[in-house]
XYZ file of C-alpha atoms in Angstrom:
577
model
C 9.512 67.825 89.533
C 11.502 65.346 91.079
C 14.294 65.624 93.512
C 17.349 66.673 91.797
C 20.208 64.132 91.389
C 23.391 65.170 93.200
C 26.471 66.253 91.433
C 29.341 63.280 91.664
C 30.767 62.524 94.924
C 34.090 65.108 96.237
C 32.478 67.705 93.576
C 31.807 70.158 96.453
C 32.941 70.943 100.410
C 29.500 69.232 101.297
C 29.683 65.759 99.406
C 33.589 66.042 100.890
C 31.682 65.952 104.059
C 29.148 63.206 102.747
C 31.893 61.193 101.845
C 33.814 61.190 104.786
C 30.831 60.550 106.911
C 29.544 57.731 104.731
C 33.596 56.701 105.153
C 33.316 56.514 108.986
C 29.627 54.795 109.008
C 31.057 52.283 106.506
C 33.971 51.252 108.804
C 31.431 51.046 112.216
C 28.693 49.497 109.880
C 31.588 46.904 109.035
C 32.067 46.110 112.077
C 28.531 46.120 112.835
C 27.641 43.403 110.621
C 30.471 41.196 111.629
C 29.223 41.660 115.283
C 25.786 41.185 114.604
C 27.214 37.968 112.435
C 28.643 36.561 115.080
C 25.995 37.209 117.541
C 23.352 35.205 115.656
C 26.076 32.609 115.384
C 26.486 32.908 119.281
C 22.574 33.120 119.524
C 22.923 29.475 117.869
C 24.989 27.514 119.081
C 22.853 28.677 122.696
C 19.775 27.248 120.961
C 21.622 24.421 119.487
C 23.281 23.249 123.398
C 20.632 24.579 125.778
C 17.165 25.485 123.557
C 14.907 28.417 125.098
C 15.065 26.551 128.317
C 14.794 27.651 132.100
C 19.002 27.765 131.600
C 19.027 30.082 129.061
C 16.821 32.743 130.557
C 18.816 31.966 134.104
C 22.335 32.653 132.110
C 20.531 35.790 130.403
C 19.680 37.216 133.789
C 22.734 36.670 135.180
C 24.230 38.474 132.229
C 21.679 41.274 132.831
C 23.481 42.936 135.504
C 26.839 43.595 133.947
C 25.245 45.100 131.194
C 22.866 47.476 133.207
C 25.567 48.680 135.048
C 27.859 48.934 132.254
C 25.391 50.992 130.156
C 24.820 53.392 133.161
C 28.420 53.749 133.813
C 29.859 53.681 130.416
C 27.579 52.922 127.523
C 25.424 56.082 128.085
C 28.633 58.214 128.916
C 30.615 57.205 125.536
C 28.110 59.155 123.251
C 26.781 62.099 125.784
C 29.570 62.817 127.301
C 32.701 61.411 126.382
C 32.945 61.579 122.641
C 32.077 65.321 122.587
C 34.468 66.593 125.154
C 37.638 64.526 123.868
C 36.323 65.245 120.307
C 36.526 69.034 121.713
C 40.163 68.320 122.783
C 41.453 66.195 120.024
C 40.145 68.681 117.545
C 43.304 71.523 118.712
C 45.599 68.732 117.113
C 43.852 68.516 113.702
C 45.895 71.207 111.710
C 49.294 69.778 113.599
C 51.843 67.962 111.074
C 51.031 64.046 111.614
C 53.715 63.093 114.533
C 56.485 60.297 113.764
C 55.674 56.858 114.853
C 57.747 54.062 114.358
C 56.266 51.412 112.223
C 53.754 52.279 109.644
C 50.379 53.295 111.196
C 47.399 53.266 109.623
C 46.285 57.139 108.022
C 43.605 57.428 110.133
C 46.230 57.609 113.022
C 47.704 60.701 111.729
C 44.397 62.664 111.719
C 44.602 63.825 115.672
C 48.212 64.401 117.737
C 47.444 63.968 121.379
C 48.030 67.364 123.248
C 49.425 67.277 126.194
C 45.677 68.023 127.918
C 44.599 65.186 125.904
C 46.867 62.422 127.328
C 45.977 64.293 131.055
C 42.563 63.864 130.731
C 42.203 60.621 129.425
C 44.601 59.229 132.358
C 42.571 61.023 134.749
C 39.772 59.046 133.625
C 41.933 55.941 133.326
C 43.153 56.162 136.367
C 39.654 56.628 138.837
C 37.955 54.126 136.803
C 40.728 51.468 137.357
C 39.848 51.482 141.004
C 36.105 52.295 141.264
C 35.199 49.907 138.611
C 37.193 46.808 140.569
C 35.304 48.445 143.726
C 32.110 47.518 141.837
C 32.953 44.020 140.160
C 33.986 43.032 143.584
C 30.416 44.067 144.978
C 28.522 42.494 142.436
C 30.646 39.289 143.804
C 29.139 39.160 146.704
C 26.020 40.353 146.436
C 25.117 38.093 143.208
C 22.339 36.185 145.293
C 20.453 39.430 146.209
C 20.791 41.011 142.817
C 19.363 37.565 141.100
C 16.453 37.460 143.696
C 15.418 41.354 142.482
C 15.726 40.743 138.736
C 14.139 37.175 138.693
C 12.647 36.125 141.722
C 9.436 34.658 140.632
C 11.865 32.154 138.965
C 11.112 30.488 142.663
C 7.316 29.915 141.387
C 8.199 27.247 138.394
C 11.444 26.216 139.399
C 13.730 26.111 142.446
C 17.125 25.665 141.216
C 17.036 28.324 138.498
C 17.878 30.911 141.240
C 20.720 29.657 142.699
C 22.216 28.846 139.110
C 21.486 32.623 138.404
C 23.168 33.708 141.138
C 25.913 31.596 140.130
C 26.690 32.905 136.585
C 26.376 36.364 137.859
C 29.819 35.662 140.259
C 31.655 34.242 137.043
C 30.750 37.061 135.315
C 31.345 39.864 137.885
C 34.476 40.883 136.659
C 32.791 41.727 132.737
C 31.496 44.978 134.418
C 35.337 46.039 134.586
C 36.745 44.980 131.217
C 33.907 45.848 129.092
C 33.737 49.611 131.175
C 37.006 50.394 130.273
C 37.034 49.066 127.266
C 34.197 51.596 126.677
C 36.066 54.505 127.835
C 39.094 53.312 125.347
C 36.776 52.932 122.777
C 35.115 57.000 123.229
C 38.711 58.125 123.218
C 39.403 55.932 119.501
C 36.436 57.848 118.721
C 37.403 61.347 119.374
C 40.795 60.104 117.641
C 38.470 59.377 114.548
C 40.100 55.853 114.434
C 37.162 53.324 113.641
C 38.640 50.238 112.683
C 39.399 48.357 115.586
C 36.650 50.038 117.748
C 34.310 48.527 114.965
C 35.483 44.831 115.473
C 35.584 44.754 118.804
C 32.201 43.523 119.700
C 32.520 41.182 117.351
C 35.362 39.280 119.450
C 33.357 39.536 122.123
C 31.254 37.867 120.917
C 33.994 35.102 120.093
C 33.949 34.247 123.361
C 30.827 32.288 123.387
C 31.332 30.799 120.395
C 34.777 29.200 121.579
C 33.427 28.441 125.001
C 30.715 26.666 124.708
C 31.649 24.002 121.792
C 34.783 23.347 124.394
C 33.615 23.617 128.164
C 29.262 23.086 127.536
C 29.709 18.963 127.855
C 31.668 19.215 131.290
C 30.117 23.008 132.697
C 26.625 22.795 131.765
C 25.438 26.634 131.206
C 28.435 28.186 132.996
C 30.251 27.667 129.861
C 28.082 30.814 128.434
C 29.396 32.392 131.091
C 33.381 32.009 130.687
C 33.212 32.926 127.304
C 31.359 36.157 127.941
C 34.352 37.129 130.654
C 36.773 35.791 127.871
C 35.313 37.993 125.489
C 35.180 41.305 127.504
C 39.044 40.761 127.999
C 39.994 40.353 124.462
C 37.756 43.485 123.974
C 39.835 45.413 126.228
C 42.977 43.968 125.310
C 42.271 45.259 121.953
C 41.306 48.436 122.810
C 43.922 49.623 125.024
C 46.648 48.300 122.090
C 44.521 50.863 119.815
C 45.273 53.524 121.817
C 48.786 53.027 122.791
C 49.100 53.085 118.529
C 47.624 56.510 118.451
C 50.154 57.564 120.026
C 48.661 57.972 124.013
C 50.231 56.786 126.960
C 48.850 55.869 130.009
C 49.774 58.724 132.697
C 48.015 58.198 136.735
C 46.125 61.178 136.939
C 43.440 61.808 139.441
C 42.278 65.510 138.492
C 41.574 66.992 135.195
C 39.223 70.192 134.750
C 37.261 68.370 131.874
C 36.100 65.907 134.740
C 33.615 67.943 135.836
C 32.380 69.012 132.316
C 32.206 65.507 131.554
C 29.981 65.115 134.918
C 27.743 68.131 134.565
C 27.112 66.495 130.843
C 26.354 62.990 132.357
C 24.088 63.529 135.445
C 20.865 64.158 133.630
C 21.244 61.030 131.282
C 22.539 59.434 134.627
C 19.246 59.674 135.985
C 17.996 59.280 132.616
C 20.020 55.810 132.673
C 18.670 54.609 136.471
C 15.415 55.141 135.234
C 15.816 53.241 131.614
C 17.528 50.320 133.900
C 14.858 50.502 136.137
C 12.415 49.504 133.007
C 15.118 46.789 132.173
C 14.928 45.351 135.804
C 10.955 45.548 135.959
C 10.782 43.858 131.979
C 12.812 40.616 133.708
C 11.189 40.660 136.327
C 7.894 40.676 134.802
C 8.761 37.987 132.347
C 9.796 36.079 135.002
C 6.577 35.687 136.108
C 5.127 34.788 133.126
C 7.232 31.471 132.409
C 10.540 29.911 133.216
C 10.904 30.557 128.760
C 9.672 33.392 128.134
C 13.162 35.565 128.754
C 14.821 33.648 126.380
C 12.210 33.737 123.908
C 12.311 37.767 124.120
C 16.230 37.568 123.971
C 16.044 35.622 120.752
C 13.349 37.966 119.257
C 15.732 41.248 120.691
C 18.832 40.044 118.985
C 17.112 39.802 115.327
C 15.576 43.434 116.082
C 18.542 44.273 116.876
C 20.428 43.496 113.568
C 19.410 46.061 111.436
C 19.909 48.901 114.538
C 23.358 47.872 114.891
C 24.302 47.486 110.906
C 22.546 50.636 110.076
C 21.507 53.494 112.662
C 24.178 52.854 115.551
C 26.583 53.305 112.648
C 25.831 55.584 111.086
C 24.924 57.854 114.683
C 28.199 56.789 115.766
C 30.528 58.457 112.852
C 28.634 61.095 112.700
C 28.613 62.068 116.692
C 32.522 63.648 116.453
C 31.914 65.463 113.474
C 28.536 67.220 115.046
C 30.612 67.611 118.543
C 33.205 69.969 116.683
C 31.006 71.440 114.210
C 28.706 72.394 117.379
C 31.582 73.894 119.006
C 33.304 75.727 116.005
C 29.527 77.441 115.892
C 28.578 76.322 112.133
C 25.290 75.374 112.320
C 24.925 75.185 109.068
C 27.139 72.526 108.866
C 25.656 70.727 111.866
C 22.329 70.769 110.470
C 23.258 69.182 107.020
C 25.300 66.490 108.830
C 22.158 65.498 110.682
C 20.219 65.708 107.880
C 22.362 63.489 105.964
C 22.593 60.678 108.540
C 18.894 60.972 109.066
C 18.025 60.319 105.288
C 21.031 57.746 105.032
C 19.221 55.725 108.056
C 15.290 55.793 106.998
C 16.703 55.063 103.031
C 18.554 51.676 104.481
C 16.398 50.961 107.578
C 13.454 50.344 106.045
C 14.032 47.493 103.506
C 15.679 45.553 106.151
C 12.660 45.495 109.158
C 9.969 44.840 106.116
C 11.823 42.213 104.979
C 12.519 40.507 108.279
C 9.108 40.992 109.401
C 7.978 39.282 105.794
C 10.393 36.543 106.848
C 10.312 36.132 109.969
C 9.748 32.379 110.890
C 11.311 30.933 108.098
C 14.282 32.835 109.510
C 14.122 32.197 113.105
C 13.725 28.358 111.733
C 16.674 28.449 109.771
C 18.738 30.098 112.265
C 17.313 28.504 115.874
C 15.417 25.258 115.363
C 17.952 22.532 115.490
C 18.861 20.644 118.876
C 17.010 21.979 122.016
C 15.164 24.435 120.071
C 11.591 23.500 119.256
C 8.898 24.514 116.502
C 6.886 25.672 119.460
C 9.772 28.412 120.622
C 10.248 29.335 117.060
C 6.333 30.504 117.026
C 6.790 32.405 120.402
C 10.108 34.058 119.109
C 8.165 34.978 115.860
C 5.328 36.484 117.809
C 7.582 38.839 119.648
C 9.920 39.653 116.510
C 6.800 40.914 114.674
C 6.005 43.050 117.443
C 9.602 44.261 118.234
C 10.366 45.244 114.614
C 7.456 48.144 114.863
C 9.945 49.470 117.770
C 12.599 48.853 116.042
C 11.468 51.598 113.344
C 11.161 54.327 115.775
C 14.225 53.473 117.337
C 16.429 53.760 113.916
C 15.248 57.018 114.105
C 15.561 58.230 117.803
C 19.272 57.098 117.436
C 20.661 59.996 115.191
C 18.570 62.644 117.045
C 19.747 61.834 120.444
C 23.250 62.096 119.490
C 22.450 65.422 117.742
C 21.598 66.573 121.399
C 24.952 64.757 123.067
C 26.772 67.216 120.010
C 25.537 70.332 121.403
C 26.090 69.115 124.837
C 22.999 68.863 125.660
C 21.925 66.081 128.246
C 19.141 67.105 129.699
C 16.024 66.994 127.442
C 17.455 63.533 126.485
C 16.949 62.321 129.791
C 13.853 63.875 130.408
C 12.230 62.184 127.322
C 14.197 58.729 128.505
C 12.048 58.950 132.027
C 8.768 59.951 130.282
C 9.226 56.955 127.587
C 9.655 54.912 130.619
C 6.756 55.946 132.469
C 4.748 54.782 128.900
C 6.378 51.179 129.029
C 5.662 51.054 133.076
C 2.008 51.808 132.390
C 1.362 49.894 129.230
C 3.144 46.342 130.571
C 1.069 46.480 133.705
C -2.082 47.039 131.735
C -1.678 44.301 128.881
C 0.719 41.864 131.020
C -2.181 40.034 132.460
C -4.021 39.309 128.997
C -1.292 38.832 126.310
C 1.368 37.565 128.915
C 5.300 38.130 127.551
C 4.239 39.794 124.439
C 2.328 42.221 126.660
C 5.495 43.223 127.588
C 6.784 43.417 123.903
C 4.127 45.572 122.854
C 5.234 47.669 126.321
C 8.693 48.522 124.920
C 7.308 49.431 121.516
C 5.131 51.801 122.767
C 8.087 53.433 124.869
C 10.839 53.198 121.500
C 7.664 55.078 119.419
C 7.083 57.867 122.374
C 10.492 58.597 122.418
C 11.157 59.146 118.972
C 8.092 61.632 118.385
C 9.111 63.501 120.911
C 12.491 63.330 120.409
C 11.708 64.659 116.989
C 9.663 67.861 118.051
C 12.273 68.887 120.558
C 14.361 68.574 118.249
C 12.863 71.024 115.580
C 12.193 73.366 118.377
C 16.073 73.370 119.249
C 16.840 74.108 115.858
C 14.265 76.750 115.028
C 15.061 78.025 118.590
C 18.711 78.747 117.618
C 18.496 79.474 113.881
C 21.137 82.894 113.910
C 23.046 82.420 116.007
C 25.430 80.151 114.692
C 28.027 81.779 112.022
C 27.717 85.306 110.446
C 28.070 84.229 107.419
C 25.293 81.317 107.506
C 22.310 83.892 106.782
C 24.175 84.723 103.663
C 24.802 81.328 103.067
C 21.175 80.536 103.040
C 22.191 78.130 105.669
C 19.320 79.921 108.277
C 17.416 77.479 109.549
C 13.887 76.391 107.768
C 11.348 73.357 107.667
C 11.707 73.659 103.540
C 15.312 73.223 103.709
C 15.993 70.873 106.434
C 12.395 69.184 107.149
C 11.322 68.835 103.512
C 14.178 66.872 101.946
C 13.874 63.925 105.098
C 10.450 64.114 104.542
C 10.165 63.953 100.885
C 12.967 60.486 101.609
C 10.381 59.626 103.640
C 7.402 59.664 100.834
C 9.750 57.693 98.680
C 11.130 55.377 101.303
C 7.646 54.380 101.863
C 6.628 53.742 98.391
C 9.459 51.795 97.610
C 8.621 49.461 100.905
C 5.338 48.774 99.343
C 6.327 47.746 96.277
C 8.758 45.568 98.198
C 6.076 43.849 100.064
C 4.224 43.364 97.277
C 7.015 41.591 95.685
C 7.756 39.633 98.799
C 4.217 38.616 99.430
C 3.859 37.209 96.053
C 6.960 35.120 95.746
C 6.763 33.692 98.892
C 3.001 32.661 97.918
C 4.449 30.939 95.375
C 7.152 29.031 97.280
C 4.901 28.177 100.419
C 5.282 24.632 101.756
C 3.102 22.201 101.671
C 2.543 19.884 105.203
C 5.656 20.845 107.615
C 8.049 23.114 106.371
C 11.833 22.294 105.581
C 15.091 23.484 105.720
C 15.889 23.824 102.543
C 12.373 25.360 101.820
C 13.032 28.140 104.434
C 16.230 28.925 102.994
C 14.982 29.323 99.546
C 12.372 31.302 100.174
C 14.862 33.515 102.841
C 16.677 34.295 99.393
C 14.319 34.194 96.724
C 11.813 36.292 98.940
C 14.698 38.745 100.123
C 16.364 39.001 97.313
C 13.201 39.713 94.951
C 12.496 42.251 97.544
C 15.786 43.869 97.873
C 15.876 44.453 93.855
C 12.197 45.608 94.014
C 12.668 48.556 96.460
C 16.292 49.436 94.718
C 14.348 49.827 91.663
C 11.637 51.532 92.974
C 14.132 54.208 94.637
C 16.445 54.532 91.573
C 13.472 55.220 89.594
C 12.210 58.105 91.873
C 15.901 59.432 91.764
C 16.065 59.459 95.464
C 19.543 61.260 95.676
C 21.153 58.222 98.701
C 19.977 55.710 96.799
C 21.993 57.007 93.682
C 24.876 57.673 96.091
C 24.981 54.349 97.394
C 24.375 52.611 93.616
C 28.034 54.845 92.550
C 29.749 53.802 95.494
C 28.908 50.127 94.934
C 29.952 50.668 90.870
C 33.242 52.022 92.264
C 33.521 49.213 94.736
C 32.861 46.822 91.802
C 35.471 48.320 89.440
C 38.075 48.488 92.145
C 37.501 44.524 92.782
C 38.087 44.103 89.063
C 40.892 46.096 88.797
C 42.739 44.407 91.624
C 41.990 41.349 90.000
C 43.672 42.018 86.995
C-alpha cells in the first residue's frame, strides 16, 4: 500500500505548520534564485571580459579572504548562534497586539514587537562589531601582500605579476569584510523577526555590483573593476539591511554589555574552531590549486558556482525558514513538533534536490557552453569546468542534505558535535587532496571536497538519530500520548520511503534525458543554438518525466507542491480577469 495522500493544505495544526514553513522557504528560495540568477550573469560577463585567465583566479583569491573571514565571523554565527538566541527573544513578543507604525508595513512586520531586551541586545552586538570589524578591514589593508603570498604563493612559479595584482584587489576590497559582517548580523536579527523578504534579495544586489562595474570601469581598470563592484555590492547589501530593520520597528541603541553575549559566545566557540579549521581547508584548496596552474582556480570557481545553484534555490532555503521555527519549538520543549518540522524540510529538500543535480550533471557542457564560452572563454576551459562540475555535483548531494541537519543541531543549541564533525570532514579532504593531487591535478582536489561534503553528511546523519533517540521523553507530557515519542517507523521511515521514490523517479528521468539528448546530438562542433535546444528539450522532457513518475507513486510533497502550483495558476488567472 502506498503512502497515503495528505488531507488539503490548512486542514490540520500540522499542514498550518507545513504551510507556513513552505511560506518562509518560498520567500528565501525567491530570493535564492534571483541571487543565483544574477550570479551566473555575474559569472558571465567575468568569462565574457577576462576568460578563466591568470586574472580571474588572482581577483578570486583576492576575494577569498573577505569571505573566509566573514564566514568565521558572521556567516557561521547567523545560523548557530544568532538566529536561535534572538529567535528565543523575539518569540516573548509573539502573542503582543501588532505595535502602530506609521506607514503601512508589510504583515510579516507585525508578527514580533521588539522587547525592550531585544533592542538591548541587538545594539550590544551592533555596537562591538562597529569597531572590531573596522579594526579588522583596516588590518587586512595592510597586510594584503602577506595574506596573498599564504593563499597563492606558487602563483610566483607561472607568473610574476599575478601576486602583486592579488595583493592589490585584496586592499580594494578590504573594507567588504565590514559591510557584508554586519550586514550578516542585520540579516540574523530579520530572521528572528521572521521577516524574509528583503533578507532574501539581498545577495542578489550584491551581486549587482559586478554586473554594473565591470561593463562601466573593465576598459579603463583592467580586473580591479571586479573588485569595486564587489565593495559596491556589500554596501547596498547593508544599506538594505539596516533600512529592514529600522522598519521592524528597532532602533539602534550603543550598548556594550548584554547577558545574551555570552550565550551567544558559549554557542559559537565550538563552530569557531569548527570554522578555523573549515577555512583552513579553504586556504590549503587555493593554495594547492595554485600550484597546479595559473587556471585552474577559476576553472573550480566556475564549476562551484553551478554546484552551487541548486544548494542555494533549494536546501539553504528551505534550512533557513525552518531554523526559527526549530529554535522556539526546541525551547518551548515540543519535540514532537521539532521532529516533524525536520522531517518535513528533509523530505521537501531530497523531493526537489534531486531532479535538479541529475539534470545538470546530464547537461552539463552544453550548459557551461551556453552560459561561459563567448569572448575570453575557450572550448578548452569549458571541458575543464565540465570535468570538475561532474565531480562537484556528487558533493553537492550530500551537502543538500547535511544543510537541514546541521541547523537542527544550531535549534537545540547545540554547537559542538557540529564542529567536531566539521574538523573530522576536514581531516578527510586534507588526506584525500594530498593523495590524488599529484595524479589527477585540480580535480584531485575536487574529488577532495566531495569526499569531505559525503563524510559529513553520514555522520551528521547518525548523530543525529542518536540525539533524537537519546532524548525521546523528555520533551512534552503530553507527546507520549500524542504518539509523538520518538521512533525510526515514524520519523526515519517516511524520509526514507521519499527516498525510494525520489530515486526511482531520477531514473526514469535519466532515462528520458539520455534518450532525447541522443536524439538531438550534434554533428561536427556543436552550436549555440544546438546547446540551447537540447538545455530545454533535454530538461524539460526530464523535468515532466520525474513529476510524473512522483505523482504516480503519490509521493505526498510532490502532490503538495502540484496544489500549490494549481492555486498559483488560478490566482494568475483570476487577477487577470
Amino acid at each position: 500500500m502506498g503512502p497515503v495522500v495528505p488531507p488539503p493544505p490548512g486542514s490540520t495544526p500540522q499542514h498550518q505548520a507545513s504551510a507556513a514553513l513552505a511560506r518562509s522557504a518560498s520567500l528565501l528560495s525567491i530570493g535564492a534564485v534571483a541571487s543565483r540568477i544574477l550570479g551566473l550573469v555575474r559569472e558571465m560577463v567575468i568569462a565574457s571580459y577576462f576568460g578563466a585567465t591568470g586574472l580571474v583566479s588572482a581577483f578570486t583569491v583576492a576575494g577569498t579572504a573577505p569571505k573566509m573571514l566573514y564566514d568565521l565571523l558572521v556567516g557561521g554565527m547567523l545560523s548557530a548562534a544568532l538566529v536561535p538566541v534572538l529567535s528565543d527573544y523575539a518569540r516573548f513578543d509573539r502573542d503582543q497586539e501588532p505595535r502602530p507604525e506609521k506607514g503601512d508595513p508589510p504583515p510579516e512586520a507585525a508578527q514580533f514587537g521588539p522587547n525592550p531586551e531585544l533592542v538591548r541586545l541587538v545594539g550590544a552586538l551592533l555596537s562591538l562589531s562597529v569597531v572590531s570589524l573596522a579594526a579588522l578591514a583596516l588590518l587586512i589593508f595592510v597586510f594584503a601582500p602577506q595574506v596573498a603570498s599564504l593563499l597563492a604563493g606558487d602563483f610566483d612559479d607561472f607568473d610574476p605579476a599575478l601576486l602583486p595584482l592579488t595583493s592589490h584587489l585584496l586592499r580594494l576590497m578590504a573594507p567588504v569584510v565590514w559591510f557584508l559582517s554586519m550586514a550578516g548580523l542585520l540579516t540574523a536579527v530579520l530572521f528572528a523577526l521572521q521577516r524574509f523578504s528583503l533578507p532574501a534579495l539581498a545577495t542578489a544586489v550584491y551581486n549587482l555590483g559586478i554586473l554594473v562595474a565591470a561593463p562601466l570601469l573593465a576598459g579603463r581598470i583592467g580586473i580591479a573593476s571586479l573588485a569595486i563592484g564587489v565593495l559596491a555590492g556589500s554596501m547596498v547589501q547593508f544599506g538594505l539591511m539596516a533600512w529592514d530593520v529600522r522598519r521592524a520597528g528597532l532602533r539602534f541603541t550603543v550598548e556594550w554589555s548584554h547577558p545574551a553575549l555570552a550565550r551567544i559566545v558559549r554557542l559559537y566557540l565550538p563552530i569557531a574552531a569548527g570554522l578555523i579549521v573549515a577555512q583552513f581547508q579553504v586556504g590549503l584548496d587555493r593554495r594547492l590549486a595554485s600550484s597546479t596552474g595559473v587556471q585552474s582556480i577559476a576553472w573550480m570557481s566556475k564549476a562551484t558556482t553551478l554546484q552551487q545553484l541548486p544548494l542555494g534555490m533549494i536546501s539553504v532555503a528551505i534550512s533557513l525558514a525552518a531554523l526559527p521555527r526549530l529554535s522556539q519549538q526546541f525551547a518551548a520543549g515540543d519535540e514532537g513538533a521539532y521532529r516533524a518540522t525536520l522531517a518535513r524540510g528533509l523530505r521537501m529538500v531530497i523531493v526537489l534536490i534531486v531532479p535538479l543535480l541529475v539534470g545538470l550533471g546530464l547537461l552539463a557542457e552544453p550548459a557551461v557552453r551556453v552560459l561561459f564560452e563567448r569572448g575570453q572563454f575557450t572550448a578548452a576551459d569549458t571541458a575543464q569546468v565540465g570535468s570538475a562540475l561532474h565531480v562537484y555535483l556528487v558533493g553537492a548531494l550530500f551537502a543538500a542534505i547535511d544543510f537541514p541537519l546541521i541547523y537542527a543541531f544550531y535549534a537545540r543549541n547545540n554547537t559542538l558535535l557540529p564542529a567536531l564533525v566539521g574538523v573530522l570532514s576536514v581531516l578527510v579532504y586534507a588526506v584525500i587532496a594530498l593523495v590524488l593531487l599529484e595524479g589527477l591535478g585540480f580535480l584531485g582536489l575536487v574529488w577532495a571536497d566531495t569526499a569531505k561534503q559525503g563524510a559529513h553528511a553520514v555522520v551528521m546523519l547518525g548523530l543525529l538519530y542518536w540525539k533524537l533517540k537519546t532524548v525521546s521523553g523528555r520533551g512534552r507530557p503530553s507527546d507520549a500520548e500524542d504518539g509523538l515519542e520518538f521512533s525510526p517507523k515514524r520519523y526515519i521511515g517516511p524520509n526514507v520511503r521519499t527516498a525510494g521514490t525520489v530515486v526511482g523517479a531520477a531514473a526514469a528521468m535519466g532515462l528520458v534525458m539520455a534518450w532525447l539528448l541522443s536524439l538531438l546530438e550534434p554533428v561536427g562542433t556543436p552550436s549555440l543554438s544546438n546547446d540551447i535546444l537540447r538545455i530545454v528539450v533535454g530538461g524539460g522532457g526530464g523535468a515532466l518525466a520525474y513529476a510524473g513518475a512522483l505523482l504516480l507513486a503519490r509521493q505526498p510533497e510532490a502532490w503538495q507542491l502540484y496544489r500549490a502550483a494549481m492555486r498559483l495558476g488560478r490566482l494568475e488567472r483570476e487577477s487577470e480577469r
